[in-house]
Coordinates of C-alpha atoms in Angstrom, one line a residue:
M447 CA 0.0 0.0 0.0
V448 CA 1.3 3.5 -0.9
R449 CA 0.9 5.6 2.3
S450 CA 2.6 8.8 1.1
A451 CA 3.3 10.5 -2.2
G452 CA 6.7 11.4 -0.9
L453 CA 6.2 15.0 -1.9
T454 CA 8.6 17.6 -0.4
V455 CA 8.5 21.4 -0.3
G456 CA 11.1 21.3 -3.0
D457 CA 8.7 19.5 -5.3
L458 CA 6.1 22.3 -4.8
I459 CA 8.7 25.1 -5.4
V460 CA 9.9 23.6 -8.6
E461 CA 6.4 22.9 -9.9
A462 CA 5.1 26.4 -9.2
L463 CA 8.0 28.3 -10.6
G464 CA 8.0 26.2 -13.8
R465 CA 4.3 26.7 -14.5
F466 CA 3.9 30.5 -14.5
S467 CA 7.2 31.7 -15.9
D468 CA 6.0 35.1 -17.2
R469 CA 3.8 36.2 -14.3
E470 CA 5.0 38.5 -11.5
A471 CA 6.1 36.5 -8.5
F472 CA 7.3 39.2 -6.2
V473 CA 7.0 43.0 -5.9
L474 CA 8.9 45.3 -3.6
G475 CA 8.5 48.9 -4.4
A476 CA 9.8 49.4 -7.9
Q477 CA 11.3 45.9 -8.0
R478 CA 9.2 43.4 -9.9
V479 CA 10.4 39.8 -10.3
T480 CA 8.8 37.2 -12.6
Y481 CA 8.5 33.5 -11.9
A482 CA 11.2 32.8 -14.5
Q483 CA 13.6 35.3 -12.8
T484 CA 12.7 33.8 -9.4
A485 CA 13.6 30.3 -10.6
D486 CA 16.8 31.5 -12.2
T487 CA 18.0 33.3 -9.0
I488 CA 17.2 30.4 -6.8
S489 CA 19.2 28.1 -9.1
R490 CA 22.2 30.4 -8.8
F491 CA 21.8 30.6 -5.0
V492 CA 21.7 26.8 -5.0
R493 CA 25.1 26.7 -6.8
V494 CA 26.6 29.3 -4.4
L495 CA 25.4 27.3 -1.3
A496 CA 26.7 24.0 -2.7
E497 CA 30.1 25.5 -3.5
R498 CA 30.4 26.4 0.2
G499 CA 29.6 22.9 1.3
I500 CA 26.0 23.5 2.2
G501 CA 23.8 20.4 1.8
P502 CA 22.1 17.8 3.9
G503 CA 22.9 18.3 7.6
S504 CA 23.8 22.0 7.1
A505 CA 22.0 24.9 8.7
V506 CA 21.4 28.3 7.0
A507 CA 20.1 31.5 8.6
A508 CA 19.1 34.9 7.3
L509 CA 18.8 38.3 9.0
S510 CA 17.2 40.8 6.7
P511 CA 14.2 43.1 6.2
N512 CA 11.6 41.9 3.8
M513 CA 12.9 41.4 0.2
P514 CA 12.3 38.7 -2.4
E515 CA 15.9 37.4 -2.1
V516 CA 15.2 36.3 1.5
W517 CA 12.6 33.8 0.4
L518 CA 14.6 32.8 -2.6
L519 CA 17.5 32.0 -0.2
Q520 CA 15.1 30.0 1.9
A521 CA 13.9 28.0 -1.1
A522 CA 17.5 27.4 -2.2
A523 CA 18.3 26.0 1.3
Y524 CA 15.4 23.6 1.0
L525 CA 16.6 22.5 -2.5
V526 CA 20.1 21.7 -1.3
G527 CA 18.7 19.7 1.6
A528 CA 19.7 22.2 4.3
T529 CA 17.7 23.5 7.3
Y530 CA 16.7 27.2 7.2
T531 CA 16.2 29.5 10.2
G532 CA 15.0 33.1 10.0
L533 CA 16.3 35.7 12.4
H534 CA 13.9 38.5 13.4
P535 CA 15.1 41.9 12.2
L536 CA 14.1 43.5 15.6
G537 CA 16.0 40.9 17.7
S538 CA 19.2 41.7 19.6
V539 CA 22.7 40.3 19.0
S540 CA 22.3 38.1 22.1
D541 CA 19.0 36.7 20.8
H542 CA 20.5 35.9 17.4
A543 CA 23.7 34.4 18.9
Y544 CA 21.6 32.1 21.0
V545 CA 19.6 30.9 18.0
C546 CA 22.7 30.5 15.8
E547 CA 24.5 28.5 18.4
D548 CA 21.5 26.3 19.2
A549 CA 20.6 25.7 15.6
G550 CA 24.2 25.0 14.6
I551 CA 24.2 27.6 11.8
G552 CA 27.0 27.1 9.4
L553 CA 26.2 29.9 6.8
L554 CA 24.7 33.2 7.7
V555 CA 23.3 35.7 5.2
V556 CA 22.7 39.3 6.4
H557 CA 21.3 42.4 4.7
P558 CA 24.0 45.2 4.5
R559 CA 22.2 47.2 7.2
F560 CA 22.9 44.3 9.6
A561 CA 26.6 44.0 8.6
E562 CA 27.9 44.8 12.1
T563 CA 25.5 42.3 13.6
G564 CA 26.8 39.7 11.2
V565 CA 30.4 40.3 12.2
A566 CA 29.4 40.1 15.9
L567 CA 27.6 36.8 15.3
V568 CA 30.6 35.3 13.5
E569 CA 32.8 36.3 16.4
R570 CA 30.4 34.8 19.0
C571 CA 29.4 31.7 17.1
P572 CA 32.4 29.6 16.0
G573 CA 30.2 27.3 13.9
I574 CA 29.4 30.0 11.4
G575 CA 31.8 29.2 8.6
S576 CA 30.5 31.6 5.9
L577 CA 29.1 35.1 6.1
L578 CA 27.3 36.4 3.0
S579 CA 25.5 39.7 2.4
L580 CA 22.4 40.5 0.4
G581 CA 24.1 43.3 -1.7
P582 CA 27.3 45.2 -1.4
S583 CA 28.6 45.4 2.1
S584 CA 31.8 45.9 4.1
V585 CA 31.6 42.4 5.5
G586 CA 31.5 38.9 4.0
E587 CA 30.9 38.1 0.4
D588 CA 28.0 39.6 -1.7
L589 CA 25.6 36.8 -2.4
L590 CA 23.9 38.7 -5.2
T591 CA 27.2 39.3 -7.0
L592 CA 28.3 35.7 -6.5
A593 CA 24.9 34.5 -7.9
A594 CA 25.1 36.8 -10.9
S595 CA 28.5 35.3 -11.9
S596 CA 27.3 31.7 -11.4
P597 CA 25.6 29.9 -14.2
G598 CA 22.0 29.0 -13.7
I599 CA 21.0 25.3 -13.4
R600 CA 17.8 23.5 -13.9
L601 CA 15.9 23.4 -10.6
S602 CA 15.4 20.0 -9.0
R603 CA 13.6 18.9 -5.7
G604 CA 17.0 18.2 -4.1
P605 CA 18.1 15.4 -1.9
A606 CA 16.0 15.9 1.2
G607 CA 13.2 13.5 2.0
E608 CA 9.7 14.4 3.3
D609 CA 10.6 13.6 6.9
E610 CA 13.8 15.8 7.0
T611 CA 13.7 19.0 8.9
A612 CA 13.4 21.8 6.4
W613 CA 12.5 24.8 8.6
L614 CA 13.9 25.3 12.1
Q615 CA 11.7 28.1 13.4
Y616 CA 12.2 29.5 16.9
T617 CA 9.4 30.3 19.4
G618 CA 9.0 33.8 20.7
G619 CA 10.8 33.0 24.0
T620 CA 8.0 34.6 26.1
T621 CA 8.1 31.7 28.5
G622 CA 11.9 31.4 28.7
K623 CA 14.6 30.7 26.1
P624 CA 13.3 30.3 22.5
K625 CA 12.9 26.7 21.4
G626 CA 13.7 25.5 17.9
V627 CA 10.6 23.9 16.3
M628 CA 11.6 21.3 13.8
V629 CA 9.3 21.5 10.8
P630 CA 9.7 18.6 8.4
S631 CA 9.2 19.0 4.7
R632 CA 6.0 17.0 4.7
A633 CA 4.5 19.5 7.1
L634 CA 5.2 22.4 4.8
V635 CA 3.5 20.5 2.0
A636 CA 0.5 19.7 4.2
E637 CA 0.3 23.4 5.3
T638 CA 0.2 24.5 1.7
Y639 CA -2.9 22.3 1.2
T640 CA -4.4 23.4 4.4
L641 CA -3.9 27.1 3.7
T642 CA -5.4 26.7 0.2
C643 CA -8.4 24.9 1.6
S644 CA -9.1 26.8 4.9
W645 CA -7.4 30.2 4.9
G646 CA -9.6 32.0 2.3
L647 CA -6.9 32.1 -0.4
P648 CA -8.2 33.7 -3.6
E649 CA -8.0 31.9 -6.9
R650 CA -5.2 34.1 -8.1
P651 CA -3.8 35.8 -4.9
R652 CA -2.2 39.1 -4.7
F653 CA -0.8 38.7 -1.2
L654 CA 0.5 41.7 0.9
L655 CA 3.1 40.8 3.5
T656 CA 4.4 43.4 6.0
S657 CA 5.2 41.1 8.9
P658 CA 8.8 39.6 8.8
I659 CA 9.3 37.3 5.8
T660 CA 11.7 35.3 8.1
H661 CA 8.8 34.1 10.2
A662 CA 5.3 32.5 10.1
G663 CA 3.7 35.4 8.3
S664 CA 5.5 34.2 5.2
L665 CA 3.6 30.9 5.2
P666 CA 1.1 32.1 2.4
I667 CA 4.0 32.7 0.0
L668 CA 4.3 29.2 -1.3
P669 CA 0.5 28.7 -1.7
T670 CA 0.3 32.0 -3.5
L671 CA 3.0 30.9 -5.9
C672 CA 1.4 27.5 -6.4
R673 CA -1.7 29.4 -7.6
G674 CA 0.2 31.7 -9.9
G675 CA -0.3 34.7 -7.7
T676 CA 1.9 37.6 -6.7
V677 CA 3.6 38.4 -3.3
V678 CA 3.8 42.1 -2.6
L679 CA 6.3 43.0 0.2
Q680 CA 6.7 45.9 2.5
Q681 CA 9.7 46.3 4.8
S682 CA 7.9 47.9 7.7
F683 CA 4.4 48.6 8.8
D684 CA 2.8 52.0 8.4
P685 CA -1.0 52.2 8.4
A686 CA -1.3 54.7 5.5
A687 CA 1.3 52.9 3.4
W688 CA -0.4 49.5 4.0
L689 CA -3.7 50.9 2.8
D690 CA -2.1 52.6 -0.1
A691 CA -0.5 49.4 -1.2
V692 CA -3.8 47.6 -1.2
T693 CA -5.3 50.3 -3.5
R694 CA -2.2 50.6 -5.8
E695 CA -1.4 46.9 -6.1
R696 CA -5.0 45.6 -6.0
I697 CA -4.3 43.4 -3.1
N698 CA -6.9 40.7 -2.4
Y699 CA -5.2 38.8 0.4
A700 CA -3.3 39.9 3.5
F701 CA -2.2 38.8 6.9
V702 CA -2.1 41.1 9.9
V703 CA -1.7 40.9 13.6
P704 CA -4.3 42.6 15.8
T705 CA -2.0 45.6 16.7
M706 CA -1.7 46.4 13.0
L707 CA -5.5 46.5 12.7
Y708 CA -5.7 48.7 15.8
A709 CA -3.2 51.1 14.3
M710 CA -5.2 51.4 11.0
L711 CA -8.5 51.8 12.9
D712 CA -7.1 54.5 15.2
H713 CA -4.9 56.5 12.7
A714 CA -5.7 55.8 9.1
S715 CA -9.5 55.7 8.4
P716 CA -9.5 52.7 6.2
G717 CA -13.1 53.2 5.2
R718 CA -12.1 56.2 3.2
C719 CA -9.7 54.1 1.0
D720 CA -10.5 52.0 -2.1
L721 CA -10.3 48.5 -0.6
S722 CA -12.6 47.0 -3.1
S723 CA -10.0 44.5 -4.2
L724 CA -9.7 42.9 -0.8
E725 CA -11.2 39.4 -0.5
T726 CA -9.6 38.1 2.7
V727 CA -7.7 39.8 5.6
L728 CA -6.5 37.0 7.8
Y729 CA -5.7 38.1 11.4
G730 CA -4.2 36.2 14.2
A731 CA -1.0 35.5 16.3
A732 CA -2.6 37.2 19.3
P733 CA -6.1 37.7 20.7
M734 CA -8.3 40.5 19.3
A735 CA -11.2 42.0 21.3
P736 CA -14.7 41.4 19.8
A737 CA -15.5 45.1 20.1
R738 CA -12.5 45.9 17.8
I739 CA -13.3 43.1 15.4
A740 CA -16.8 44.6 15.0
E741 CA -15.2 48.0 14.4
A742 CA -12.9 46.5 11.8
L743 CA -15.8 44.9 10.0
E744 CA -17.4 48.3 9.6
E745 CA -14.3 49.8 8.0
F746 CA -13.1 46.9 5.9
G747 CA -16.3 45.0 5.1
P748 CA -16.9 41.3 5.3
V749 CA -13.4 40.2 4.5
L750 CA -12.0 39.3 8.0
M751 CA -11.0 35.8 8.8
Q752 CA -9.4 34.8 12.1
G753 CA -6.9 32.0 12.6
Y754 CA -5.6 30.4 15.8
G755 CA -2.4 28.4 16.2
Q756 CA 1.2 28.5 17.3
T757 CA 4.7 27.9 16.0
E758 CA 4.5 24.2 17.0
C759 CA 1.6 23.6 14.5
L760 CA 3.0 25.7 11.7
G761 CA 0.5 28.5 11.6
M762 CA -3.1 28.1 12.3
C763 CA -5.2 25.1 13.3
T764 CA -8.6 26.7 13.6
S765 CA -10.3 29.4 11.6
L766 CA -13.4 31.7 12.0
R767 CA -14.6 32.1 8.5
K768 CA -15.6 35.3 6.9
D769 CA -19.3 34.4 6.9
E770 CA -19.0 33.6 10.6
H771 CA -18.0 37.2 11.4
D772 CA -21.6 38.4 12.0
P773 CA -21.8 41.2 14.5
V774 CA -25.5 41.6 14.1
G775 CA -26.9 38.0 13.8
R776 CA -24.2 36.1 15.9
S777 CA -22.2 38.7 17.8
G778 CA -21.0 36.1 20.3
L779 CA -19.0 34.3 17.6
L780 CA -16.6 37.2 17.4
A781 CA -15.1 35.9 20.7
S782 CA -14.5 32.5 19.1
C783 CA -11.4 31.4 17.1
G784 CA -13.6 29.2 15.0
R785 CA -13.4 25.5 14.2
A786 CA -10.7 23.1 13.0
V787 CA -9.1 23.7 9.6
A788 CA -8.9 21.0 7.0
G789 CA -6.7 18.2 8.1
A790 CA -6.7 19.0 11.8
R791 CA -8.4 17.5 14.8
V792 CA -8.7 20.0 17.7
E793 CA -10.1 19.0 21.0
V794 CA -10.4 20.4 24.6
L795 CA -8.8 17.8 27.0
G796 CA -9.1 17.4 30.7
E797 CA -6.3 16.7 33.1
D798 CA -6.7 13.0 32.5
G799 CA -6.4 13.4 28.8
S800 CA -10.1 12.7 28.1
V801 CA -12.1 14.8 25.6
L802 CA -14.3 17.2 27.5
P803 CA -17.9 17.9 26.6
A804 CA -19.1 21.3 25.4
G805 CA -19.0 24.0 28.1
E806 CA -16.1 22.6 30.1
V807 CA -12.8 24.4 30.2
G808 CA -9.6 22.4 29.4
E809 CA -6.4 22.5 27.5
V810 CA -6.6 22.9 23.7
C811 CA -4.8 20.0 22.1
L812 CA -4.6 19.0 18.4
R813 CA -3.4 16.4 15.9
S814 CA -2.5 17.3 12.4
P815 CA 0.1 16.5 9.7
V816 CA 1.4 20.1 10.2
V817 CA 2.4 19.5 13.9
M818 CA 6.2 19.8 14.6
A819 CA 8.4 16.8 14.8
G820 CA 9.7 18.1 18.1
Y821 CA 11.9 20.7 19.7
H822 CA 15.5 20.8 18.5
G823 CA 17.8 19.2 21.1
R824 CA 15.1 19.1 23.8
S825 CA 13.8 15.6 24.1
S826 CA 12.1 16.0 27.5
E827 CA 10.2 19.1 26.4
T828 CA 9.3 17.4 23.2
A829 CA 7.9 14.4 25.1
A830 CA 5.8 16.7 27.3
A831 CA 4.5 18.8 24.4
L832 CA 3.5 15.7 22.3
A833 CA 2.3 13.5 25.2
G834 CA -0.4 11.0 24.2
G835 CA 0.0 11.8 20.5
W836 CA -1.5 15.3 21.0
L837 CA 0.2 18.7 20.6
H838 CA -0.5 20.3 24.0
T839 CA -0.8 24.0 23.2
G840 CA -0.8 25.3 26.8
D841 CA -3.9 27.3 26.0
L842 CA -7.2 26.9 28.0
G843 CA -10.3 26.8 25.9
V844 CA -14.0 25.8 25.9
R845 CA -16.3 24.6 23.1
D846 CA -19.9 25.5 22.5
S847 CA -22.6 23.1 21.3
E848 CA -21.8 23.8 17.6
G849 CA -18.1 23.0 18.1
F850 CA -16.8 26.6 18.0
L851 CA -13.7 27.0 20.2
Y852 CA -13.3 29.9 22.6
L853 CA -9.9 30.6 24.1
V854 CA -10.1 31.3 27.8
D855 CA -6.4 32.1 28.4
R856 CA -2.9 30.7 28.5
K857 CA -2.8 27.9 31.0
K858 CA 0.1 29.5 32.8
D859 CA -1.4 33.0 32.6
V860 CA -4.4 32.4 34.9
I861 CA -4.4 34.9 37.8
V862 CA -5.1 33.4 41.2
S863 CA -6.7 36.2 43.2
G864 CA -7.9 35.1 46.6
A865 CA -9.7 31.8 46.1
F866 CA -10.7 32.5 42.5
N867 CA -9.1 31.8 39.1
V868 CA -9.3 34.9 37.0
Y869 CA -8.8 34.7 33.2
P870 CA -7.2 37.9 31.9
R871 CA -8.6 37.6 28.4
E872 CA -12.2 37.7 29.6
I873 CA -11.5 41.0 31.4
E874 CA -9.6 42.3 28.4
D875 CA -12.5 41.7 26.1
V876 CA -14.8 43.6 28.5
I877 CA -12.4 46.6 28.8
S878 CA -11.9 46.8 25.1
G879 CA -15.5 47.8 24.7
C880 CA -15.1 50.9 27.0
R881 CA -14.9 54.4 25.5
G882 CA -11.5 55.6 24.4
V883 CA -9.8 52.2 24.7
S884 CA -7.4 51.2 21.9
A885 CA -5.8 48.2 23.5
V886 CA -5.6 46.5 26.9
A887 CA -3.5 44.0 28.8
V888 CA -4.4 42.4 32.1
I889 CA -1.9 40.8 34.4
G890 CA -1.6 39.6 38.0
V891 CA 0.9 41.4 40.3
P892 CA 2.0 40.3 43.8
D893 CA -0.4 41.2 46.6
E894 CA 0.0 40.4 50.2
R895 CA -3.8 40.0 50.7
W896 CA -4.9 38.5 47.5
G897 CA -1.8 36.6 46.4
E898 CA -2.2 38.3 43.0
A899 CA -4.0 41.5 42.3
V900 CA -5.8 41.9 38.9
T901 CA -4.1 44.9 37.2
A902 CA -5.0 46.4 33.8
F903 CA -2.9 48.5 31.5
V904 CA -5.0 50.4 29.0
A905 CA -3.8 52.3 25.9
A906 CA -6.0 55.2 25.0
R907 CA -7.1 56.0 21.4
P908 CA -5.5 59.2 20.0
G909 CA -7.2 62.3 21.3
E910 CA -9.5 60.4 23.6
V911 CA -9.7 59.9 27.4
V912 CA -10.3 56.6 29.2
D913 CA -12.5 56.9 32.3
V914 CA -10.9 54.6 34.9
E915 CA -14.0 54.4 37.0
E916 CA -16.1 53.5 34.0
V917 CA -13.6 50.7 33.3
R918 CA -13.9 49.3 36.8
K919 CA -17.7 49.7 36.8
T920 CA -18.1 47.9 33.5
V921 CA -16.0 44.9 34.6
R922 CA -17.9 44.7 37.9
E923 CA -21.2 44.6 36.0
V924 CA -20.2 42.1 33.4
K925 CA -17.7 39.8 35.3
G926 CA -18.4 40.4 39.0
A927 CA -16.6 42.2 41.8
H928 CA -13.8 39.7 42.2
Q929 CA -12.6 40.3 38.6
V930 CA -12.5 44.1 38.9
P931 CA -8.9 45.4 38.4
K932 CA -7.4 46.6 41.7
A933 CA -5.4 49.1 39.5
V934 CA -6.0 50.5 36.0
H935 CA -2.9 52.2 34.4
V936 CA -3.7 54.4 31.4
V937 CA -0.7 54.5 29.1
T938 CA 0.1 56.0 25.7
E939 CA 1.2 52.7 24.2
L940 CA 1.6 49.1 25.3
P941 CA 4.9 47.3 24.9
K942 CA 5.1 44.9 22.0
T943 CA 7.3 41.9 21.2
A944 CA 9.2 41.7 17.9
A945 CA 6.3 39.8 16.5
G946 CA 3.9 42.7 17.2
K947 CA 2.2 40.9 20.2
I948 CA 1.5 42.8 23.4
D949 CA 4.4 42.0 25.7
K950 CA 3.0 41.0 29.0
K951 CA 6.4 39.8 30.1
A952 CA 7.7 43.4 29.9
L953 CA 4.6 44.6 31.9
R954 CA 5.2 42.0 34.6
K955 CA 8.9 42.7 35.0
P956 CA 8.7 45.8 37.3
F957 CA 6.4 43.8 39.7
W958 CA 7.9 40.4 39.6
G959 CA 11.6 41.0 38.7
E960 CA 13.8 38.8 36.6
G961 CA 13.1 35.6 38.6
G962 CA 9.4 36.0 39.1
R963 CA 6.3 35.1 37.1
Q964 CA 7.9 35.3 33.6
I965 CA 5.1 33.8 31.5
H966 CA 3.3 34.5 28.2

């Protein structure tokens, strides 16, 4: 019996690039790259990597803002059988050094603006044998010049099998040191199918990517190319520039994190722009308050689609479809992250590992072909995360009678105040509906009487005032007296991680210190 087609990510890349040669594959400002040019450059990158001894067992990393050549390098790494790791442009030298050491990076490619960082990493990480730059630079060799002088070759799938680790992607490190998530080639293939089936991908996508191409926001790139679409890149997020790109490039598909939507709603008046080309705006990577989702629907129209997942399951394992975003007929669903995507089984499990009935809170666990093979070099943590054949997400959730999943909070993020468990996300959703609130984060801080005191940090909308007493009164009315924040701090802006998520770890630090409750 044939149990697997044996397809690898290399097969999909070669097939897509060979099918749509004259179409535009990538756009970055005035730079426009066809499928044929993309294939040719990848083939030259393959030769450059091979000449430097990069192949099966090797590890390649890139540190760069968004540009087509970054994904082309990633594709070339796959085709020579190497493992690829993206380094976040906003990360520190120490962060990058830890990842490079842990991943065993042998070849590092940096954008010229990160030349000094590249030199520092080579000095701190003896395993880095080659340093290349994406363009003329004072350090290393220029990959683009080397590629231009190398003859192109016919692309082939390469030597890697479907079970080999292709992408070694690191977690955000909000619960400790980042962990390397081993993503096998077969998972990237399965994710391409899942995204095409369940993520609202148009027939011929024009995909706008502003979040770092080195990370999970880049997952729609390969499915876009498999459909003959175009990837439009931006190197940083600006609300007005994002909306302008949608109009100018006739974007029909985009991925955003909630803080990006908040910025557009608060500063850019998206409803005044020509967004008629948009078919799907996928949002995720962090919770978004129902009140703000409803506001976004008014501005953008019925194009919003929510996804829930984590690095360990290669993107998103549930989705709330566009037609399920109904603030009038089914407003309660805006608090849900939807139901399982194609190919995934998502359940809420109890402490004993049994599937809980609707209405009971437990840990969200899943099985899917896109689940990681494990954590790189961390066998005990892998065993815990994949115990019983499930990926244990660490998120608490509850299902309704129709199977819609509602996230309650991070399992380790629950505030224990007095004798009660308090779920920060539930309070955040209530506060987000108060006048003048742009964004909110709720944490527990040490308290001699209560153990932990519920504390809210609220960012006000530009030019508006948040009434602290109204916030406290609203929470009391909706959630009860025991969940009312003992303190409400109104701030100009909430701290964010490099991925654009609200950084609760930074909010906790002044209260708990370095060795305290460092979670989420």
